Coordinates of C-alpha atoms in Angstrom, one line a residue:
X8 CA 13.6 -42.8 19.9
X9 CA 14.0 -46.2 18.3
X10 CA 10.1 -48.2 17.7
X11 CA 9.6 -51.7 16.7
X12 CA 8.3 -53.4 14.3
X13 CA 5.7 -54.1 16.4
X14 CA 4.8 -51.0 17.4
X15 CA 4.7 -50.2 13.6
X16 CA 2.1 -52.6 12.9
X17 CA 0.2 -51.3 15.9
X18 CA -0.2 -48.3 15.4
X19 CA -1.1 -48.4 11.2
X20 CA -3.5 -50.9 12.6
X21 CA -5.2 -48.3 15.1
X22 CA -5.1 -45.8 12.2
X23 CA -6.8 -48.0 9.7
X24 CA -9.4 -49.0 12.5
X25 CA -10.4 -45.4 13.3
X26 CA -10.8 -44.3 9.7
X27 CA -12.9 -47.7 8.9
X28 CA -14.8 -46.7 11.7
X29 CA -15.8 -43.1 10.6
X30 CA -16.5 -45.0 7.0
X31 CA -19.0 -47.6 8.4
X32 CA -20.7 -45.5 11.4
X33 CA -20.4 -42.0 10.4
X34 CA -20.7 -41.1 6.6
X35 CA -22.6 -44.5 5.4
X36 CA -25.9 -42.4 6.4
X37 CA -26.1 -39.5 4.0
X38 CA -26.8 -36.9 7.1
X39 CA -25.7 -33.4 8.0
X40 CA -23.6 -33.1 11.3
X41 CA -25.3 -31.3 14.2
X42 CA -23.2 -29.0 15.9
X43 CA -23.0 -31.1 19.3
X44 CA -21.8 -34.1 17.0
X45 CA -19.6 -32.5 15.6
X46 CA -18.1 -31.2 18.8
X47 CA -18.6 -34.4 20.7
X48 CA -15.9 -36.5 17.9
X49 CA -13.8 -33.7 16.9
X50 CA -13.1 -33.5 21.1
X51 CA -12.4 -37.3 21.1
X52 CA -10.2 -37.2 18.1
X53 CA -8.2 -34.5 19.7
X54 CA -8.1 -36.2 22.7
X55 CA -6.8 -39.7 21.1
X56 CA -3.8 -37.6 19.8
X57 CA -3.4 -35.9 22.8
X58 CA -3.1 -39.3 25.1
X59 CA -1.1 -40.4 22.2
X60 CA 1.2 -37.3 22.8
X61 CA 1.6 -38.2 26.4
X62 CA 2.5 -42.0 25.5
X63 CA 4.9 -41.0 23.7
X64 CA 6.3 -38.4 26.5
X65 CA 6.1 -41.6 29.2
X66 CA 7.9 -43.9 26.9
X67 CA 9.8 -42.1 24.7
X68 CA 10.7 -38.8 27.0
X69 CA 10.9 -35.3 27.4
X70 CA 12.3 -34.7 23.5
X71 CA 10.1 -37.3 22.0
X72 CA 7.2 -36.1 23.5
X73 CA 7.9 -32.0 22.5
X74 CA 8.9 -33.0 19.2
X75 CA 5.6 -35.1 18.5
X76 CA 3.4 -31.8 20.1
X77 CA 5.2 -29.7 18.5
X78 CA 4.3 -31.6 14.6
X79 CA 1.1 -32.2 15.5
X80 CA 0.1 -28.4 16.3
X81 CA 1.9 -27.4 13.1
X82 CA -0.2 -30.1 11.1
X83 CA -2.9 -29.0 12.6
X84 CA -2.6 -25.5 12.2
X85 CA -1.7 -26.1 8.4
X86 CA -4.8 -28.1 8.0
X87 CA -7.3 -26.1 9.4
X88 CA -5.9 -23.5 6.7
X89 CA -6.6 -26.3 4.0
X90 CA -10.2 -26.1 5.1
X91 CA -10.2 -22.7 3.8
X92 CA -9.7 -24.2 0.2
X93 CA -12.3 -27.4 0.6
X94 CA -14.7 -24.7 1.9
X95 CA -14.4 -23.0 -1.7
X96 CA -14.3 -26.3 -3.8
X97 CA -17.2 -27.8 -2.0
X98 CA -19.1 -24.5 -3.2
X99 CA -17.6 -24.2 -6.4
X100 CA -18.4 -27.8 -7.1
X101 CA -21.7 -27.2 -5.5
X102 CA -21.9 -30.3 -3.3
X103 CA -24.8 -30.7 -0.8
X104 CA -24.6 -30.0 2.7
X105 CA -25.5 -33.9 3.8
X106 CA -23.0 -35.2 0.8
X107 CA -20.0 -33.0 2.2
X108 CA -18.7 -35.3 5.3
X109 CA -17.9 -38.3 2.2
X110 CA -16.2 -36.1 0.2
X111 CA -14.0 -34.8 2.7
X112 CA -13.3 -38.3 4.4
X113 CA -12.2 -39.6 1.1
X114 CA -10.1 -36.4 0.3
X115 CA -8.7 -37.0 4.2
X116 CA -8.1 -40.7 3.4
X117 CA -6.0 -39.9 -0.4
X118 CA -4.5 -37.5 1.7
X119 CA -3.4 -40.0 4.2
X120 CA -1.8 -42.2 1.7
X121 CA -0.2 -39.5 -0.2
X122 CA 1.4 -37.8 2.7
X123 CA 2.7 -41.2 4.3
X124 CA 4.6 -42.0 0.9
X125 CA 6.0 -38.2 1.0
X126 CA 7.0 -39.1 4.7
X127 CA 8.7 -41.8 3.6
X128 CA 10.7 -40.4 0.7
X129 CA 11.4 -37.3 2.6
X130 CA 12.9 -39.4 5.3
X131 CA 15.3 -41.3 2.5
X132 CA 16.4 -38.4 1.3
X133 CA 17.2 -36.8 4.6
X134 CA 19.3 -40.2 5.5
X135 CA 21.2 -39.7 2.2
X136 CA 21.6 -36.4 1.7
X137 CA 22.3 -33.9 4.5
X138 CA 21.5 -31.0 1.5
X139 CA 18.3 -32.0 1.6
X140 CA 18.0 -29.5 5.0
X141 CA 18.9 -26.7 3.1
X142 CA 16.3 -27.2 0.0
X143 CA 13.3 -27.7 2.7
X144 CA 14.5 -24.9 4.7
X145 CA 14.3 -22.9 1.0
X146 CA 10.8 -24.4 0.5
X147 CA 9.1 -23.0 3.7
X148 CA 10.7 -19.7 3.1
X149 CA 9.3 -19.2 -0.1
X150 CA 6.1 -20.7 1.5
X151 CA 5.9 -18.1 3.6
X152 CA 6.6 -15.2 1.5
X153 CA 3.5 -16.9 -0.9
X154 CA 1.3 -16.8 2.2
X155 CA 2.4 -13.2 3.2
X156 CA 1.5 -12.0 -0.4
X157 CA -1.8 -13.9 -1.3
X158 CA -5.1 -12.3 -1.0
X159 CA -7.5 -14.7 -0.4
X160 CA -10.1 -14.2 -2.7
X161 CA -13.6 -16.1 -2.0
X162 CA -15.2 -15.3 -5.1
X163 CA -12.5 -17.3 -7.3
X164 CA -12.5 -21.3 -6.3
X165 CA -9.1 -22.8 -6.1
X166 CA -8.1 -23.8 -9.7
X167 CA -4.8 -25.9 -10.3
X168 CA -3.4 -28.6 -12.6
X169 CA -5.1 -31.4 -11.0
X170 CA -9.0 -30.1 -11.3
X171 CA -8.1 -29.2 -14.4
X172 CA -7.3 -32.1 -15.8
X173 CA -10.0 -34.1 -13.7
X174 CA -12.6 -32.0 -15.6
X175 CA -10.9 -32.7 -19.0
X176 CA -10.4 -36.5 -18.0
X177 CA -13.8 -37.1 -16.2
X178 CA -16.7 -37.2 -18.1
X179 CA -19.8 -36.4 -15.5
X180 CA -23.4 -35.8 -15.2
X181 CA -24.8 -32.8 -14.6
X182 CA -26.3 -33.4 -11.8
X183 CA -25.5 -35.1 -8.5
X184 CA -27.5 -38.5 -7.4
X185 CA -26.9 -38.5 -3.5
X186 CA -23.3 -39.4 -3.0
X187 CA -23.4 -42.0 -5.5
X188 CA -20.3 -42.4 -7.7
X189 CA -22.3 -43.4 -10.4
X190 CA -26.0 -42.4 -11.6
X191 CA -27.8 -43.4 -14.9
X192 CA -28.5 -40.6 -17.3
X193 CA -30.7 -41.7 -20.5
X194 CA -30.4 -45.8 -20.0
X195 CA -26.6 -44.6 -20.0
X196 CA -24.2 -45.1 -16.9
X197 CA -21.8 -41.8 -15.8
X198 CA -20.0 -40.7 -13.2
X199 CA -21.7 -37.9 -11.3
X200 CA -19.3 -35.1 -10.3
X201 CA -18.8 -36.3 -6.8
X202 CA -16.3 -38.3 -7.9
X203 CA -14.7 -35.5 -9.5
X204 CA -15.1 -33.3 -6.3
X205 CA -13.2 -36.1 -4.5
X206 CA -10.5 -35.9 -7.4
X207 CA -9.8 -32.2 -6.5
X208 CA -9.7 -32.4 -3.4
X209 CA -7.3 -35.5 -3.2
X210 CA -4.9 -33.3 -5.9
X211 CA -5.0 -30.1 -4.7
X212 CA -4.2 -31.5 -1.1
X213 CA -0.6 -33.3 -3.1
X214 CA -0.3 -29.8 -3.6
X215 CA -0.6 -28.9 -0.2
X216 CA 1.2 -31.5 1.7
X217 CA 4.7 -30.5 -0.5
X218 CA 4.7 -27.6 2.4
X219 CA 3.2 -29.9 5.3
X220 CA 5.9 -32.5 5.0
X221 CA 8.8 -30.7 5.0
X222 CA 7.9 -28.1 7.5
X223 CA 7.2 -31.2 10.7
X224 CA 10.6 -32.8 9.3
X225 CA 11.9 -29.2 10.4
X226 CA 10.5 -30.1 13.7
X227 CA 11.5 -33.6 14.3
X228 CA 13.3 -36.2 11.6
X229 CA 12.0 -39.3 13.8
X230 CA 9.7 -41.1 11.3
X231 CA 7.0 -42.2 13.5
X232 CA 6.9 -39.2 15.0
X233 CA 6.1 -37.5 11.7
X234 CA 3.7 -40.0 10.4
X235 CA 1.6 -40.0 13.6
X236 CA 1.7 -36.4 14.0
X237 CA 0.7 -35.9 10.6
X238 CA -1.7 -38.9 11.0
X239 CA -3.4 -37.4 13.7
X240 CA -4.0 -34.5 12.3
X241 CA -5.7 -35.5 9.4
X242 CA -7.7 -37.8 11.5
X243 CA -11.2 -35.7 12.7
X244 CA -10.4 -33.2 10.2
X245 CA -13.5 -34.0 8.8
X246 CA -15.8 -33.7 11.8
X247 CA -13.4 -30.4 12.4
X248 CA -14.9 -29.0 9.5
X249 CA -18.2 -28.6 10.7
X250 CA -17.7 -27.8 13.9
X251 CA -15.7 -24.6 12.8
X252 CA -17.5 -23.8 9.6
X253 CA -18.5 -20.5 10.5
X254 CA -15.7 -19.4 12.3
X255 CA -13.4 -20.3 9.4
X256 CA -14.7 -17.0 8.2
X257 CA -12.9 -15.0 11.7
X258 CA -9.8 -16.5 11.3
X259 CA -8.8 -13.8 8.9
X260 CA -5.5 -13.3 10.2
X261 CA -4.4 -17.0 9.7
X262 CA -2.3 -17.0 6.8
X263 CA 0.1 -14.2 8.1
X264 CA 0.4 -16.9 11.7
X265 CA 1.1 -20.2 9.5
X266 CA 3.4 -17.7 7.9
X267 CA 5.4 -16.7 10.6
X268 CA 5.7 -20.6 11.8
X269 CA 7.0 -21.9 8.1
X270 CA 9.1 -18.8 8.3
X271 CA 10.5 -20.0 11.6
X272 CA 10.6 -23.8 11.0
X273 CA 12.4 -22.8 7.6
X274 CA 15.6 -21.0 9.6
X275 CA 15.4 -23.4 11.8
X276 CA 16.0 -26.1 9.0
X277 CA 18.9 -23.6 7.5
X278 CA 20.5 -23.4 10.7
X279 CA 20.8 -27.4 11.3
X280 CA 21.5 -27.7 7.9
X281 CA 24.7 -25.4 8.4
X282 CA 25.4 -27.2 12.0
X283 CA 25.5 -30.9 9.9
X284 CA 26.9 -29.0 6.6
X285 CA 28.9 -31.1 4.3
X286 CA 27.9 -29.3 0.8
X287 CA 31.4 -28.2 -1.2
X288 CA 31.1 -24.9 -1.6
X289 CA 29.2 -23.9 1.8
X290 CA 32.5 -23.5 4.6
X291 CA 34.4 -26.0 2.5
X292 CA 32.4 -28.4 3.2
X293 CA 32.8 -28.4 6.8
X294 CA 30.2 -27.7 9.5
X295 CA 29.3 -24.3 10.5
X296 CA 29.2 -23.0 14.0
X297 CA 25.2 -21.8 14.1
X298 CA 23.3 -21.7 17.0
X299 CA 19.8 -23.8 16.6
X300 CA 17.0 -23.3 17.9
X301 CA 15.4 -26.1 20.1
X302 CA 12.2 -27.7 20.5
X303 CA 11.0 -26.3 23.3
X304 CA 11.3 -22.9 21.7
X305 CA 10.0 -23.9 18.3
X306 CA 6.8 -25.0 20.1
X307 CA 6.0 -22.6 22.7
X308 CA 7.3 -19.8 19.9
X309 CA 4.1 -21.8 17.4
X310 CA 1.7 -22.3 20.3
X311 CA 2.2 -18.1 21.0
X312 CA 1.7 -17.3 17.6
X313 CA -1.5 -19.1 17.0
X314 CA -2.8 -17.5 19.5
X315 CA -2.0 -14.0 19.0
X316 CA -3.4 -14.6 15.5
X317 CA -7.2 -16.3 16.3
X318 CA -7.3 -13.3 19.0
X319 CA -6.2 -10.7 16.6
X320 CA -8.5 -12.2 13.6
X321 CA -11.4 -12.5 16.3
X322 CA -11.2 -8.6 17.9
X323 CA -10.2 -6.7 14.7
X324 CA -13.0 -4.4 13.6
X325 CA -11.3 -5.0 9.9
X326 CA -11.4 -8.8 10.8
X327 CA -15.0 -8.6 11.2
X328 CA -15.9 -6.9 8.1
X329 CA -14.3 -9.3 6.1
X330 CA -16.1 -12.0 8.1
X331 CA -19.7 -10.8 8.0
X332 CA -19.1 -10.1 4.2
X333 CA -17.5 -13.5 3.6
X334 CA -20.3 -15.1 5.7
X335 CA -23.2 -13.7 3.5
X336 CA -21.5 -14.5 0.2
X337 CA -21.2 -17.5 1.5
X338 CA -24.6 -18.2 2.4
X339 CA -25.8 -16.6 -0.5
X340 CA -24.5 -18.9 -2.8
X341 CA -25.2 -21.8 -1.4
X342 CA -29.1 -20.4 -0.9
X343 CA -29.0 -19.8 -4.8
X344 CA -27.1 -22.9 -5.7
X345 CA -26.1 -25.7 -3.5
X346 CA -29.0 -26.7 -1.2
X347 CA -31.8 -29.3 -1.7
X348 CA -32.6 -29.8 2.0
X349 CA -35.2 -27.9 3.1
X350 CA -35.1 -27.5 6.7
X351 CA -31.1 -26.5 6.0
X352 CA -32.3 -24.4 3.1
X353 CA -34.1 -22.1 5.6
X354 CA -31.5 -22.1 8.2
X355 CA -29.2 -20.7 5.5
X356 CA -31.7 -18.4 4.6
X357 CA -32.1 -17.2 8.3
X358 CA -28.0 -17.2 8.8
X359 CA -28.0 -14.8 5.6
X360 CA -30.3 -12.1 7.4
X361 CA -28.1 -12.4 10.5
X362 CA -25.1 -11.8 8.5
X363 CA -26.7 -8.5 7.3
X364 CA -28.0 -7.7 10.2
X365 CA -24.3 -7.9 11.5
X366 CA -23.1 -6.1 8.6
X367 CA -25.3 -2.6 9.5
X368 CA -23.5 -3.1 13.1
X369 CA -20.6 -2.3 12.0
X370 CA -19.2 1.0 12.2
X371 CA -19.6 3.5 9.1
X372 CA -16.4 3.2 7.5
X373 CA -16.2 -0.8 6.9
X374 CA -20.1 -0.9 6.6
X375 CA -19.6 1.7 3.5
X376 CA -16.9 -0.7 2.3
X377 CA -18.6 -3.1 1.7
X378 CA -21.8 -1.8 0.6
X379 CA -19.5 -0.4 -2.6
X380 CA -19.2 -4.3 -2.9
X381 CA -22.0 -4.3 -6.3
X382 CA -21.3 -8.4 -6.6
X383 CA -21.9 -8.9 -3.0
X384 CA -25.0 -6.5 -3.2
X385 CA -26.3 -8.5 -6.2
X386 CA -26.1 -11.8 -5.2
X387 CA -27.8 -11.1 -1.8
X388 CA -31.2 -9.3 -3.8
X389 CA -30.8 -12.2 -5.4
X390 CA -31.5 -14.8 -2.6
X391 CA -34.0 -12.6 -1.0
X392 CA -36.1 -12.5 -5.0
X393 CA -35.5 -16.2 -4.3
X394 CA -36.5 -16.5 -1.2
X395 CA -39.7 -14.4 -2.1
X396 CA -40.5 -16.6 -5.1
X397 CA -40.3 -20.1 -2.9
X398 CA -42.5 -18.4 -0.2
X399 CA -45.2 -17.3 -2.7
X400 CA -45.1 -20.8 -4.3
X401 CA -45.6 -22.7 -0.6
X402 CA -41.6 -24.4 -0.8
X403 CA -37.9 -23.7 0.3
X404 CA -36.2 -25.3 -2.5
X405 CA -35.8 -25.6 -6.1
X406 CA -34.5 -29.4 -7.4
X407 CA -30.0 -28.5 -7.4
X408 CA -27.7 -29.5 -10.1
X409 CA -23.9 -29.1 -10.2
X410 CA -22.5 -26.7 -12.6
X411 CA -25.6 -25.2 -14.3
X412 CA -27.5 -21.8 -13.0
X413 CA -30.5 -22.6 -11.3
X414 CA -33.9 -20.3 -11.5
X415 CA -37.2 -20.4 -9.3
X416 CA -39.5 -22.2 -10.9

């Protein structure tokens, strides 16, 4: 499928509008999402990639059309994983509920850039080199094994050369002022650490888009394709993220899907990359006779395992333990040391009781499990002392700062 120039410019231009347009009507008002907002634009984001999908099915056909569908459901897959990690640096980092949609957009928009100079690149080399195949194919293999291995562990935030070395290079406040950039401390001016919130998130997602890019070029190696697959992906991520919030702690079962999928997009990478093979000492250099496996199968075979994961992470009694203890760690923490709002500070407070309440549903064996959990035990005593204290004292909240304990008052 060849696109103009034209069509280029077009479609950057629609991109560019639609983020502008989350900028100026969305985040300028410091606000948390209500969960019928959230549903109402993450619906009509979805649905501006999906009419976008069947454009490119009209015009482009039947191959177009899977190939596009097939990227976008990967990068879409892949990202709702990444919200797993922004989940655990907007708590380690301690960031406001209302302040959380800026960070993310600005993390989504760095991630936007980032990922369409990777696209580009990627797409160079694959034009040059036809080796290429075989080192992306070796990258989502390894991927997956990674995945297959990791423990998620929601006590530790993510930690990785690029928050290090924002903390070491930006100097910040100790507290936050809004989602201002920049506060005055003692007649001085500093940055606050929102700035450096929106530093880790736009590194660590470098990190993450080394496995994103190569696995929808395993998909498709049209260029537009990729960049508006990916493109659309990203877009709405942000309103995504609170639409889903809570069931990000069901999907335990994730990582072992977006496994499976860069475990099959890698072979199929391997496979084309021994039907075009011209390295030396692979078949002499000659081409090797390997069935591939098409689009049509990649995506239905992507599609199935999604689903076969969210139903397996939503009905397994193993599932839900981890998610009603994830859920009130959760909740815990951010009662103890994230929240300013009031009104949200209590509907944290009441989410925490629900989660216990769940927690003693369960049956004997996982409840036991995790009532050996001392940390967990600890820090919800704690909220409820907290809770206590605000009560007797007539208020929900203590005044929050980032990166210091904070104690009733």
């Amino acid at each position: 499928m060849s696109v103009s120039g034209g069509v280029w410019l077009l479609t950057v231009t629609g991109i560019v509008g639609l983020l502008l347009f989350d900028y100026f009507f969305h985040v300028r008002r410091t606000h948390i999402p209500s969960l019928g907002e959230a549903a109402r634009w993450t619906a009509a984001y979805i649905g501006v990639a999906v009419a976008f999908g069947f454009g490119v099915l009209i015009l482009g056909g039947s191959t177009a059309g899977a190939e596009y569908f097939a990227g976008y459901v990967t990068e879409k897959a892949l990202s709702v994983d990444n919200l797993f990690v922004f989940l655990l640096l907007l708590a380690s980092f301690r960031v406001p509920r209302a302040d959380q949609q800026k960070v993310l957009l600005v993390g989504i928009t760095f991630s936007l850039v980032v990922r369409t100079g990777f696209i580009f690149l990627g797409a160079a080399l694959i034009n040059s080199f036809a080796w290429v195949f075989y080192l992306f194919g070796l990258i989502l293999l390894i991927t997956a094994g990674n995945l297959l291995r990791e423990q998620r562990d929601e006590d530790r935030a993510p930690d990785n050369i690029m928050i290090r070395l924002a903390r070491r290079v930006l100097a910040t406040s100790e507290t936050y002022d809004g989602d201002k950039l920049v506060t005055v401390v003692d007649g001085r001016r500093m940055l606050t650490p929102m700035l450096l919130v929106m530093v880790a998130i736009g590194g660590t997602d470098i990190l993450f888009a080394l496995d994103s890019i190569p696995a929808i070029f395993g998909l498709t190696q049209n260029t537009y394709l990729v960049f508006t697959a990916t493109a659309f992906s990203l877009l709405g991520l942000r309103q995504l993220y609170f639409l889903i919030d809570g069931l990000l702690d069901r999907l335990v079962y994730l990582s072992y899907g977006l496994a499976a999928i860069l475990a099959l997009i890698g072979v199929k990478l391997i496979l084309h990359a021994l039907h075009e093979n011209n390295v030396p000492f692979i078949n002499s250099g000659d081409h090797v006779e390997a069935a591939e496996i098409s689009t049509g199968v990649s995506l239905s075979l992507i599609i199935g395992i999604l689903l076969v994961t969210v139903v397996f992470s939503l009905l397994s009694p193993k599932g839900r333990a981890q998610t009603y203890a994830r859920a009130a760690r959760r909740h815990a923490t951010e009662y103890l040391d994230v929240e300013t709002d009031p009104a949200y500070c209590d509907e944290i407070y009441h989410r925490l009781i629900e989660d216990e309440a769940r927690i003693d549903g369960l049956p004997a064996k996982h409840r036991n499990r995790i009532r050996r959990e001392r940390e967990l035990l600890n820090l919800m005593q704690r909220a409820h002392e907290l809770h206590a204290d605000r009560e007797r004292a007539g208020r929900c909240f203590v005044p929050a700062t980032a990166g210091v304990s904070r104690h009733p008052q």
